[in-house]
CSV table of C-alpha atoms (C1' of nucleotides) in Angstrom, one decimal:
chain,number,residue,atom,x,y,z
A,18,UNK,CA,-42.5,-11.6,14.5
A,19,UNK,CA,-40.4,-9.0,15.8
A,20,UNK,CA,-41.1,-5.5,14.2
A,21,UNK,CA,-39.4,-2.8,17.1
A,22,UNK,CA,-36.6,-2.3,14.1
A,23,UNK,CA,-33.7,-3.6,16.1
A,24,UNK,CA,-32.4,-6.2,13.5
A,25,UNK,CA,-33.2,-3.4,10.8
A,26,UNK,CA,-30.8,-0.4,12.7
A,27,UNK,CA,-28.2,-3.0,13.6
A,28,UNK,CA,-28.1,-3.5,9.8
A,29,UNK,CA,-28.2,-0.1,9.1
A,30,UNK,CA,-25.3,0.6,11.8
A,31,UNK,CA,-23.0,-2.0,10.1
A,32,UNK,CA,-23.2,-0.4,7.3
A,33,UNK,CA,-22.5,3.0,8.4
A,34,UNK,CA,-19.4,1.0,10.3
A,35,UNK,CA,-18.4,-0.4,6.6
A,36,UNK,CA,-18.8,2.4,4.7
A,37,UNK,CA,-16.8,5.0,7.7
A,38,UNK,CA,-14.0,1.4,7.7
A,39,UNK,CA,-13.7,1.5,3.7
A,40,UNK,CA,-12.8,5.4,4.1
A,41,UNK,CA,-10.5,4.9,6.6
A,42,UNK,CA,-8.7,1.7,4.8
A,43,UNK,CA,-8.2,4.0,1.2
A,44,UNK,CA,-6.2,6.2,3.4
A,45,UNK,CA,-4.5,4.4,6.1
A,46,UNK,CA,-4.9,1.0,5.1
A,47,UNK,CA,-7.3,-1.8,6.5
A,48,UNK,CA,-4.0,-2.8,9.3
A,49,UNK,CA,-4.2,0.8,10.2
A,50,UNK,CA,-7.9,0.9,10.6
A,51,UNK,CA,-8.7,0.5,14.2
A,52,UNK,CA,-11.7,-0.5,15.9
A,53,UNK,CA,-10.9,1.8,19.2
A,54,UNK,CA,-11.0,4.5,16.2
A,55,UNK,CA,-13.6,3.6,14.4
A,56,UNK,CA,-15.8,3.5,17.3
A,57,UNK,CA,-14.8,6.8,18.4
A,58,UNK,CA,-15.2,8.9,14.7
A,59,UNK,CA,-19.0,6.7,14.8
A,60,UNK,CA,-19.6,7.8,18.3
A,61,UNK,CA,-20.2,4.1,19.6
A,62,UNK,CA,-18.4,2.2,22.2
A,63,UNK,CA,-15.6,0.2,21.1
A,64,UNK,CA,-17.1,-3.6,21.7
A,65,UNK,CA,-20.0,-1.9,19.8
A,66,UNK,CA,-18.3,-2.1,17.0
A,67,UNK,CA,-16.6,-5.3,17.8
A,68,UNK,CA,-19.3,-7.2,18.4
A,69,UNK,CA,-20.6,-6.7,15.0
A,70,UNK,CA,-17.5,-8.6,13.0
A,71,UNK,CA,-16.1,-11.0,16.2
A,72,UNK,CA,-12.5,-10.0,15.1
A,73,UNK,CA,-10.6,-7.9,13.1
A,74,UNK,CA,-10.2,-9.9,10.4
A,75,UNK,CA,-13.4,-10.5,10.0
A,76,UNK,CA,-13.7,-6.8,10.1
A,77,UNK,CA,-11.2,-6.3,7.2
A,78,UNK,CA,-13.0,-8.9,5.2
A,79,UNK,CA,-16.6,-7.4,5.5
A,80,UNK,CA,-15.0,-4.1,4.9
A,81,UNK,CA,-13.5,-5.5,1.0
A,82,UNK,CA,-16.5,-6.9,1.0
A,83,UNK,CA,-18.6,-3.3,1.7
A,84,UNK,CA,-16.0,-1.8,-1.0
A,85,UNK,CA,-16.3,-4.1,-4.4
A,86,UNK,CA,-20.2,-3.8,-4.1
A,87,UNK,CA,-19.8,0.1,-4.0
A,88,UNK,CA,-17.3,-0.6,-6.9
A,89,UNK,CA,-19.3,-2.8,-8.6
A,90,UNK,CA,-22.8,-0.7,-8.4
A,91,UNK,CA,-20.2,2.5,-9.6
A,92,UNK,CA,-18.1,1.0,-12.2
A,93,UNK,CA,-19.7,-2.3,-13.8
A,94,UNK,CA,-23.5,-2.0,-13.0
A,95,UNK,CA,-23.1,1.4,-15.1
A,96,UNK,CA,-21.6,-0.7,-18.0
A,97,UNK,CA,-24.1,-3.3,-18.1
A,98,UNK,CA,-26.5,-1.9,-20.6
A,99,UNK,CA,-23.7,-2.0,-23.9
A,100,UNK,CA,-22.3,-4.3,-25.7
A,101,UNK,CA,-19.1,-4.5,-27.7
A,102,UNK,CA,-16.7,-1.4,-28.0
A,103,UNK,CA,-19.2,0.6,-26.5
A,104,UNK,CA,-19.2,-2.0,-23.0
A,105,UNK,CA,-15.2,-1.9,-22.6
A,106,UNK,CA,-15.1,2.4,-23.0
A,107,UNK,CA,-17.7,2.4,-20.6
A,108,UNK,CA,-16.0,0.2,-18.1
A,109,UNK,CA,-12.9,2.2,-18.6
A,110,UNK,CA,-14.1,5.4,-18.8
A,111,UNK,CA,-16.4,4.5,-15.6
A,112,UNK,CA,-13.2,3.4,-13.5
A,113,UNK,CA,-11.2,6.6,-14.4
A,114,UNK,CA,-14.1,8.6,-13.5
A,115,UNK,CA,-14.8,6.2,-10.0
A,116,UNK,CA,-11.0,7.2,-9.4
A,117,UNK,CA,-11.1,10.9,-10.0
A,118,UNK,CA,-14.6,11.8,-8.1
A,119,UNK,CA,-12.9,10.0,-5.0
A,120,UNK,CA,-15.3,7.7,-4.3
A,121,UNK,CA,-12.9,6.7,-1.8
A,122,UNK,CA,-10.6,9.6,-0.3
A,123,UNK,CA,-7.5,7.7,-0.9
A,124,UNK,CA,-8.7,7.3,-4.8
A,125,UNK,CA,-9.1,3.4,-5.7
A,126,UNK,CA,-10.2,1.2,-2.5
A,127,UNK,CA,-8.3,-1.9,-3.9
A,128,UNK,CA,-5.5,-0.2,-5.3
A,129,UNK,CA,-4.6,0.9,-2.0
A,130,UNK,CA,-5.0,-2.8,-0.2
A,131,UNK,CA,-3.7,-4.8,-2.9
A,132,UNK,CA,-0.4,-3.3,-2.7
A,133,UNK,CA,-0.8,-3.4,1.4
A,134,UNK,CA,-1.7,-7.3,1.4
A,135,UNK,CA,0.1,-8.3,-1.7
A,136,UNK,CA,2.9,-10.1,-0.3
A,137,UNK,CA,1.6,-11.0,3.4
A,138,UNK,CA,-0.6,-14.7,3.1
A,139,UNK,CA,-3.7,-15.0,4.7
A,140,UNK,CA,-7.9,-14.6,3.8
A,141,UNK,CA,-8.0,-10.7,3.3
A,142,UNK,CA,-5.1,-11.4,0.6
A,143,UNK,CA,-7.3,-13.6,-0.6
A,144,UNK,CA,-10.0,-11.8,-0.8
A,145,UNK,CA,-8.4,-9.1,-2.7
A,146,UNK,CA,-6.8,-11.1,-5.0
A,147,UNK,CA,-10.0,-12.4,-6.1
A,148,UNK,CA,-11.4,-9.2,-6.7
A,149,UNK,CA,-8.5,-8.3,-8.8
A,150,UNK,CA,-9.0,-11.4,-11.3
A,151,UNK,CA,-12.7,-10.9,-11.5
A,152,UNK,CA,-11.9,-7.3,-12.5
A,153,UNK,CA,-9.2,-8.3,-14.8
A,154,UNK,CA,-11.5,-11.0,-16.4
A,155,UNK,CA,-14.3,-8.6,-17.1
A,156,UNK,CA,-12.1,-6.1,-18.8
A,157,UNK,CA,-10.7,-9.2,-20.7
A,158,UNK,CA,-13.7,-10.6,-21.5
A,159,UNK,CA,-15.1,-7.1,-22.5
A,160,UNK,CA,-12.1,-6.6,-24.5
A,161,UNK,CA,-12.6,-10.0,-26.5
A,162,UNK,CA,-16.3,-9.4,-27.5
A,163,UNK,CA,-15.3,-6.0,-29.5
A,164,UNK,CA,-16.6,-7.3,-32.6
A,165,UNK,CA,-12.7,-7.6,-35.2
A,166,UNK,CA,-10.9,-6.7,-32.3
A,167,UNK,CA,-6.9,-6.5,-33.6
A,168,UNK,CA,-4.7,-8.6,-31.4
A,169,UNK,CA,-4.6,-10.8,-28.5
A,170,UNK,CA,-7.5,-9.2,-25.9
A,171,UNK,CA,-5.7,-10.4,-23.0
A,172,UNK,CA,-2.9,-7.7,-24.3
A,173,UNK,CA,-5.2,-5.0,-24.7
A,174,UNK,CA,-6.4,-5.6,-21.4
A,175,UNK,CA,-3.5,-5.4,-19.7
A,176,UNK,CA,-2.3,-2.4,-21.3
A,177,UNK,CA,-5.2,-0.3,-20.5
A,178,UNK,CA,-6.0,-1.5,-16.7
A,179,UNK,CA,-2.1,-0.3,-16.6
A,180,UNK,CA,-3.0,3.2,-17.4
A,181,UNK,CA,-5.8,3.3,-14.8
A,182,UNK,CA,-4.1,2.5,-12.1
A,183,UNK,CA,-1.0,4.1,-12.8
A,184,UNK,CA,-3.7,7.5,-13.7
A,185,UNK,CA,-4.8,6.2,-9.8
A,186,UNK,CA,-1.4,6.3,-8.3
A,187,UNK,CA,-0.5,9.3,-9.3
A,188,UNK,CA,-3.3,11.6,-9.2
A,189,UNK,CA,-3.4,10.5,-5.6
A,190,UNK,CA,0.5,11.1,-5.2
A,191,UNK,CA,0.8,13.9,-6.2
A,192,UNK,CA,-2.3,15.6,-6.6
A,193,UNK,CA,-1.7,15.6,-10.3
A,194,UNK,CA,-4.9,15.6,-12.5
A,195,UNK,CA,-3.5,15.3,-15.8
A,196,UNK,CA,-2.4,11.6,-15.3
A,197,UNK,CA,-5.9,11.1,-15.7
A,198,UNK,CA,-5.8,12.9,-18.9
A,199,UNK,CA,-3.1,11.1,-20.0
A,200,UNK,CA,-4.4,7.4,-19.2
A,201,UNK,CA,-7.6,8.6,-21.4
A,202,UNK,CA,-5.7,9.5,-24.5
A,203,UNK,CA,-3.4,6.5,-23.5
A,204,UNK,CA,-6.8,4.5,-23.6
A,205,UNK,CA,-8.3,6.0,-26.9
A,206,UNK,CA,-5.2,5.1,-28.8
A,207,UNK,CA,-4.8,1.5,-27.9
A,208,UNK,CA,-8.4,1.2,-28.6
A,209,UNK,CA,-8.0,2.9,-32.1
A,210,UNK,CA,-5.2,0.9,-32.7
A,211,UNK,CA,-7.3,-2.4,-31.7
A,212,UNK,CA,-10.2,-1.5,-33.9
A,213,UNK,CA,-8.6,0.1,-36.9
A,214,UNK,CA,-9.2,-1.6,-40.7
A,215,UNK,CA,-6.2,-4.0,-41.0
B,161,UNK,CA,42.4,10.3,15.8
B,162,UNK,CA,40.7,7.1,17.3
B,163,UNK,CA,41.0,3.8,14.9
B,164,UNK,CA,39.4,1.4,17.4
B,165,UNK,CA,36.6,1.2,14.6
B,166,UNK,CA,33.6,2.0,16.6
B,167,UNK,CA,32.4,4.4,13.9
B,168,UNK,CA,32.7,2.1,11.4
B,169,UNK,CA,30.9,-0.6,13.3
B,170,UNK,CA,28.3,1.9,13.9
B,171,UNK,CA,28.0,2.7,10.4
B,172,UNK,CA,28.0,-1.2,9.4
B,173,UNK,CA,25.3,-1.9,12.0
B,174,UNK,CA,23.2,1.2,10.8
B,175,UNK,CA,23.5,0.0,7.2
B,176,UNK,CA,22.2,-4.3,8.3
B,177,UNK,CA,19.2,-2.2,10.3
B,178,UNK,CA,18.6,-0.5,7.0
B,179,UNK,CA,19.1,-3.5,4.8
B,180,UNK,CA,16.3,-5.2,6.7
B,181,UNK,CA,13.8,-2.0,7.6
B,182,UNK,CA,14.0,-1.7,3.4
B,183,UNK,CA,13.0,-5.6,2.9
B,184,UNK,CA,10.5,-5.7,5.9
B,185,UNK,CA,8.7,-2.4,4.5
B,186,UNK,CA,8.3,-3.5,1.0
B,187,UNK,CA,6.0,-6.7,2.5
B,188,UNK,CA,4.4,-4.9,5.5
B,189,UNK,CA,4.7,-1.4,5.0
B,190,UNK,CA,6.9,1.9,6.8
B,191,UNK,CA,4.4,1.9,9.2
B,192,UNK,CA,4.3,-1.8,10.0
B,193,UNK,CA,7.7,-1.4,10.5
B,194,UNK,CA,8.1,-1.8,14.5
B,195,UNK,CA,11.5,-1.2,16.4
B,196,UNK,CA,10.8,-3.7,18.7
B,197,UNK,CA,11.1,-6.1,15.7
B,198,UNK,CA,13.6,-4.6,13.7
B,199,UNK,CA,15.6,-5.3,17.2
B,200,UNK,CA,14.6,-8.4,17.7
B,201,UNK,CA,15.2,-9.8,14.0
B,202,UNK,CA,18.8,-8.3,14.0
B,203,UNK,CA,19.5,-8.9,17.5
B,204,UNK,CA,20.0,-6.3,19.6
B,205,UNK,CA,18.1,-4.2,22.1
B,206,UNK,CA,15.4,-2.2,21.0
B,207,UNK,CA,17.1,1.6,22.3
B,208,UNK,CA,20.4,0.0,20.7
B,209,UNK,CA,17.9,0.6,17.1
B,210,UNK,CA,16.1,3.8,18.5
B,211,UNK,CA,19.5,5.5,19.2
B,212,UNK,CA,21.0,5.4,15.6
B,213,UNK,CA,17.5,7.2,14.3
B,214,UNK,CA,15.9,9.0,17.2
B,215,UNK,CA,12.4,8.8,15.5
B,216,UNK,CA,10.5,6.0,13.9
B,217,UNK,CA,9.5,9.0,11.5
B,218,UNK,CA,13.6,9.3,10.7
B,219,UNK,CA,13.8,5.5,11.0
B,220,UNK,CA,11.0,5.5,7.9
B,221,UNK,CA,13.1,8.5,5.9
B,222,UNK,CA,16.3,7.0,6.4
B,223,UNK,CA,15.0,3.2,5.1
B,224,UNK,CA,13.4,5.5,2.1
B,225,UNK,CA,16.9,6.8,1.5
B,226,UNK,CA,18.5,3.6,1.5
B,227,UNK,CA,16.0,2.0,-0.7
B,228,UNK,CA,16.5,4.9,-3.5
B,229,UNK,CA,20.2,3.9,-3.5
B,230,UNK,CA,19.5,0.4,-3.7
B,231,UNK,CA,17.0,1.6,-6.8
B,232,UNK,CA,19.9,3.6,-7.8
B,233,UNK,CA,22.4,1.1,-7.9
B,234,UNK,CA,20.2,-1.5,-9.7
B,235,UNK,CA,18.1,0.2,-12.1
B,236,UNK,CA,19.6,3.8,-12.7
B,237,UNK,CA,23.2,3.1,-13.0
B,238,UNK,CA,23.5,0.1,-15.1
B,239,UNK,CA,22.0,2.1,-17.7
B,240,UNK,CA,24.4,4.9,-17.4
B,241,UNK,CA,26.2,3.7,-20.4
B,242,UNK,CA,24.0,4.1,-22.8
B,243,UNK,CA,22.2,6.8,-25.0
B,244,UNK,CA,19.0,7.2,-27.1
B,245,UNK,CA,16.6,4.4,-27.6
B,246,UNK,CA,19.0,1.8,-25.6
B,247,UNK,CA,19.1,3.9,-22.5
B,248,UNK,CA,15.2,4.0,-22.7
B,249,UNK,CA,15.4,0.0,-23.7
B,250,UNK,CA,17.8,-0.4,-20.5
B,251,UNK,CA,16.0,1.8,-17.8
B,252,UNK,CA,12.8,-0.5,-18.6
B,253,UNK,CA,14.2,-3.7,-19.1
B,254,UNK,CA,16.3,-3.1,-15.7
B,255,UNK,CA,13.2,-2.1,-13.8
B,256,UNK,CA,11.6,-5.1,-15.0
B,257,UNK,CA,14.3,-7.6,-14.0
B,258,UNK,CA,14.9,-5.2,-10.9
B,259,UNK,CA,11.4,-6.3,-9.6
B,260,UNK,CA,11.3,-9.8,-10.9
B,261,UNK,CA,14.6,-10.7,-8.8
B,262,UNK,CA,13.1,-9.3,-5.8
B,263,UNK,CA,15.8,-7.4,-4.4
B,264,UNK,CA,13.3,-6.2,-2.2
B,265,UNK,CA,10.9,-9.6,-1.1
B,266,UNK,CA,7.7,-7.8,-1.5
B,267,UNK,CA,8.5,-6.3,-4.9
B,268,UNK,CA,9.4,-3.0,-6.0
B,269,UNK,CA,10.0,-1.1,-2.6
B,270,UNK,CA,8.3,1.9,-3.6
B,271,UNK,CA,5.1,0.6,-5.1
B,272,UNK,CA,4.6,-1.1,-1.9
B,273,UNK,CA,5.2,2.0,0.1
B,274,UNK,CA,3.5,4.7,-2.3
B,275,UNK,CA,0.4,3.2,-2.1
B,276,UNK,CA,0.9,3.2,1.7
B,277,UNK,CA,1.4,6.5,2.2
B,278,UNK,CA,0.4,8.6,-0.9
B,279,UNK,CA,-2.7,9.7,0.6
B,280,UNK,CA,-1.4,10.9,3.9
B,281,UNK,CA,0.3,14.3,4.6
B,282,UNK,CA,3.9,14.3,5.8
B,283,UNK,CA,7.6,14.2,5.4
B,284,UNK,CA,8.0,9.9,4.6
B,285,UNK,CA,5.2,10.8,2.2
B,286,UNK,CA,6.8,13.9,0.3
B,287,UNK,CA,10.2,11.9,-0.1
B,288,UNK,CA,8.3,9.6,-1.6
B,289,UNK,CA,6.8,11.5,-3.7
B,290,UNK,CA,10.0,12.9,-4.8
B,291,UNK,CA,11.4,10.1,-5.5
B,292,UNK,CA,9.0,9.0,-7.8
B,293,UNK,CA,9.0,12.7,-9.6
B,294,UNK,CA,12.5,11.6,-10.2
B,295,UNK,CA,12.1,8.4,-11.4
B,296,UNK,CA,9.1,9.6,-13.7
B,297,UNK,CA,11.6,12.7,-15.1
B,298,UNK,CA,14.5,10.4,-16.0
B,299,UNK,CA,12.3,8.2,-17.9
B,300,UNK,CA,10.6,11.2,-19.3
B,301,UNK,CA,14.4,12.2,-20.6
B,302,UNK,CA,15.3,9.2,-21.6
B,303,UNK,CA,12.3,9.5,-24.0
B,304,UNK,CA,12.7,12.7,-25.1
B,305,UNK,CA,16.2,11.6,-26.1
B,306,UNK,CA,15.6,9.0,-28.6
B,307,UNK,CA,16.4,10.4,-32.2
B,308,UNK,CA,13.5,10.7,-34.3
B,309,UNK,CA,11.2,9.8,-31.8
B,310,UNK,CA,7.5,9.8,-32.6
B,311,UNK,CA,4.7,11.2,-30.5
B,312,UNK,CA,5.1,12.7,-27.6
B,313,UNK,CA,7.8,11.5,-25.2
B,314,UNK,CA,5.8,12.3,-21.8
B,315,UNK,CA,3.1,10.2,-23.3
B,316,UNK,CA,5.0,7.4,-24.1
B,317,UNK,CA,6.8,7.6,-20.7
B,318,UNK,CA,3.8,7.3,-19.0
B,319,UNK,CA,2.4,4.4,-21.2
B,320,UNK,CA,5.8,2.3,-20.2
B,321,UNK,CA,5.9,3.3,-16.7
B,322,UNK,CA,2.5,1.9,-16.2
B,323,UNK,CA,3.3,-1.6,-17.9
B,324,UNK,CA,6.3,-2.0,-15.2
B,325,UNK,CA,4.3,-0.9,-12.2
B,326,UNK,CA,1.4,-3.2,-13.3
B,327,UNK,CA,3.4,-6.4,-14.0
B,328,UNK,CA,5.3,-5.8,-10.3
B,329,UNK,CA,2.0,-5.5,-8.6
B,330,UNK,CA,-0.1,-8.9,-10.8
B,331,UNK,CA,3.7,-10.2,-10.0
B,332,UNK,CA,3.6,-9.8,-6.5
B,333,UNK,CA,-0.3,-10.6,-6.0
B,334,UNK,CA,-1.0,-13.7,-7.7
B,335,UNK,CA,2.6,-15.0,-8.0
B,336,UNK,CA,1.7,-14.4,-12.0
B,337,UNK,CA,5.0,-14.2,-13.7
B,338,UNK,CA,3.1,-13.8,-17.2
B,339,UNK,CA,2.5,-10.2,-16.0
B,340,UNK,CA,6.3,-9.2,-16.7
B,341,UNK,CA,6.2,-11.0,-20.4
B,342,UNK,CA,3.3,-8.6,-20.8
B,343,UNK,CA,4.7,-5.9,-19.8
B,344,UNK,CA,8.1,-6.4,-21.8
B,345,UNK,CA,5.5,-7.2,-25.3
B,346,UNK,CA,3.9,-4.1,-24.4
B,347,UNK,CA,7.1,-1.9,-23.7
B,348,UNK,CA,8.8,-3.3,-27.0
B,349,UNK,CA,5.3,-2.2,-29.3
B,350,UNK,CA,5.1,0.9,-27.5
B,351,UNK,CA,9.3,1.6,-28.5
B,352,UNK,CA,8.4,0.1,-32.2
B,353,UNK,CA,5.7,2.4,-33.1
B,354,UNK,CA,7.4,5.5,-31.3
B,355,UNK,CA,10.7,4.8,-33.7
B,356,UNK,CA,8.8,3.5,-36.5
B,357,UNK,CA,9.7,5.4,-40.0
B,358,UNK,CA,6.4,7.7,-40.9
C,239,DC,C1',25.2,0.2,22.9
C,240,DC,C1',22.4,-1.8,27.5
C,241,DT,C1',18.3,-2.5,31.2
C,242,DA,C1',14.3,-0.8,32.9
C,243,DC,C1',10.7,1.8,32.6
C,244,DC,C1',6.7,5.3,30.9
C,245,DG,C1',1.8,6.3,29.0
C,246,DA,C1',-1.0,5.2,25.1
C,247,DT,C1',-3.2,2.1,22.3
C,248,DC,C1',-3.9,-2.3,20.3
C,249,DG,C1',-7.2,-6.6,19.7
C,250,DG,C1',-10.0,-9.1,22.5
C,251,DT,C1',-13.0,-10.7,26.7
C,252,DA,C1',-16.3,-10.8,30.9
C,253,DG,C1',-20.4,-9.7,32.5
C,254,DG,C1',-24.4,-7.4,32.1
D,277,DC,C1',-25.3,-2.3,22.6
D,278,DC,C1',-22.6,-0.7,27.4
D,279,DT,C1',-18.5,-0.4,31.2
D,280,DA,C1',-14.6,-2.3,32.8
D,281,DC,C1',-11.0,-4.8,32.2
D,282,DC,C1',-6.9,-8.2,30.2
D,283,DG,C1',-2.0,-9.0,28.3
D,284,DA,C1',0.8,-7.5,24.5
D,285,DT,C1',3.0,-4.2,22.0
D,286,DC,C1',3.7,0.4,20.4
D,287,DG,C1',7.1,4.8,20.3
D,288,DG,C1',9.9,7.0,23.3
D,289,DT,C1',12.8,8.2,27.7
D,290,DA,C1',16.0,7.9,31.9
D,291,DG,C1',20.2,6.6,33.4
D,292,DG,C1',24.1,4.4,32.8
DNA sequence: CCTACCGATCGGTAGG
DNA sequence: CCTACCGATCGGTAGG
């Protein structure tokens, strides 16, 4: 067995690569991420980083990839001790915060490429799209085990995940905090509403 | 004074390169936007585009420009009938069947290119962002304006606004059209409890 | 508006 | 992982 730590550095650089490529893609998009580029800000040659992924699309797809498990370990894994009420605020609360401490530079990793891949066809559409239903599920789901939950859950999940990423869009926009301030009373309210005493 | 019409074949021709540049940037983006293709698609030479622009960065503000008129024409004005709670009722209703239609094939033009470029420094990006300051104030107004309005208007202008923007963008991603009947049950409960009697 | 061209950069490949 | 290279395409220019 081999233990001169080559398979565990070229590990450890492809991660590096990810992590630098998710930057890049909150900002300028995973078509605008380059590979020339992303070699030269990593100080590597540019089939360095090629020959990690075999094409840029495979590139783009490791790179959502890299980005829902940073979302997930900042955003659900967080959650995953409560139950009820308690669970959904958390995963709300947890996405608004995920948003504002810039995780990403460019705010929200998949609010950025979902509305970049949304219309064109192909697998890193895909791929995002199937983020963005397991991320509406959870909050659904999350939504329906409130203990006398009000309404229809599917509702009340749409209606808050709207004031997220809208909080998203424009804090990054326009460098304007209070839409996050504004999406959390949003949130509080519909939640109120959802659990009051009929 | 010469009536041979060149201007005004000039202007037509500069309006079709805009036409398509608008429809083109809502699916790939300003900066997928090429020249090259814009010329090929509509036929002519690629200097015969460059020369009516001089600058893919004035090719990007002018197809900005022609998209807010477009918005204008579709969204803003149909409305200008109305007062109070119908103007509100109209602005958001028109938005909503604004994006459905696709006038613009990848959805609302300026989700698609807000995301793109809300995160980098610029002059595409700051008419951007005043567009959407605009869009967000006449909304805002429109609120404010409803007699006997409860709560505060800037809230509830946010709360709508994000029900449109979410429904375009589950619209446009997963070819979900139960995203806009969403967004409209939202809209009309959120207009119900602001005019409700206390 | 056209043809013809420029340097830069793109994704990708060959060969080591 | 590297250097060296490929054809294609980019934005932009010259000259008409």
């Amino acid at each position: 067995m081999k233990v001169d730590g080559r398979v565990e550095r070229g590990e450890q650089t492809r991660r590096q690569i990810l992590r630098r490529a998710a930057e890049i893609a909150s900002v300028e998009g995973l078509e605008g991420l380059s590979i020339g580029r992303l070699a030269t800000e990593l100080g590597v040659s540019k089939s360095g980083v090629f020959a990690h992924f075999g094409s840029k699309e495979e590139l783009q797809l490791a790179t959502v990839r890299a980005a829902a498990k940073i979302f997930v370990d900042e955003v659900v894994t967080p959650a995953g001790g409560a139950t009820g009420l308690a669970r959904l605020e958390r995963l709300l609360d947890g996405w608004l915060a995920y948003s504002q401490r810039r995780t990403f530079p460019g705010g929200c990793f998949f609010y950025s490429v979902q509305a970049e891949f949304d219309a064109r066809p192909g697998r890193v559409r895909d791929s995002i799209a199937e983020f963005d239903r397991s991320w509406a599920e959870l909050v659904r789901t999350a939504a329906a085990d409130v203990p006398g939950l009000v309404g229809d859950p599917a509702q009340l999940a749409f209606e808050v995940v709207a004031y997220l990423d809208l909080a998203n869009a424009r804090s990054v926009l326009h460098g304007d905090t209070d839409a996050y301030a504004r999406a959390r009373t949003a949130v509080r309210r519909a939640l109120d509403r959802a659990t009051r005493q009929a």
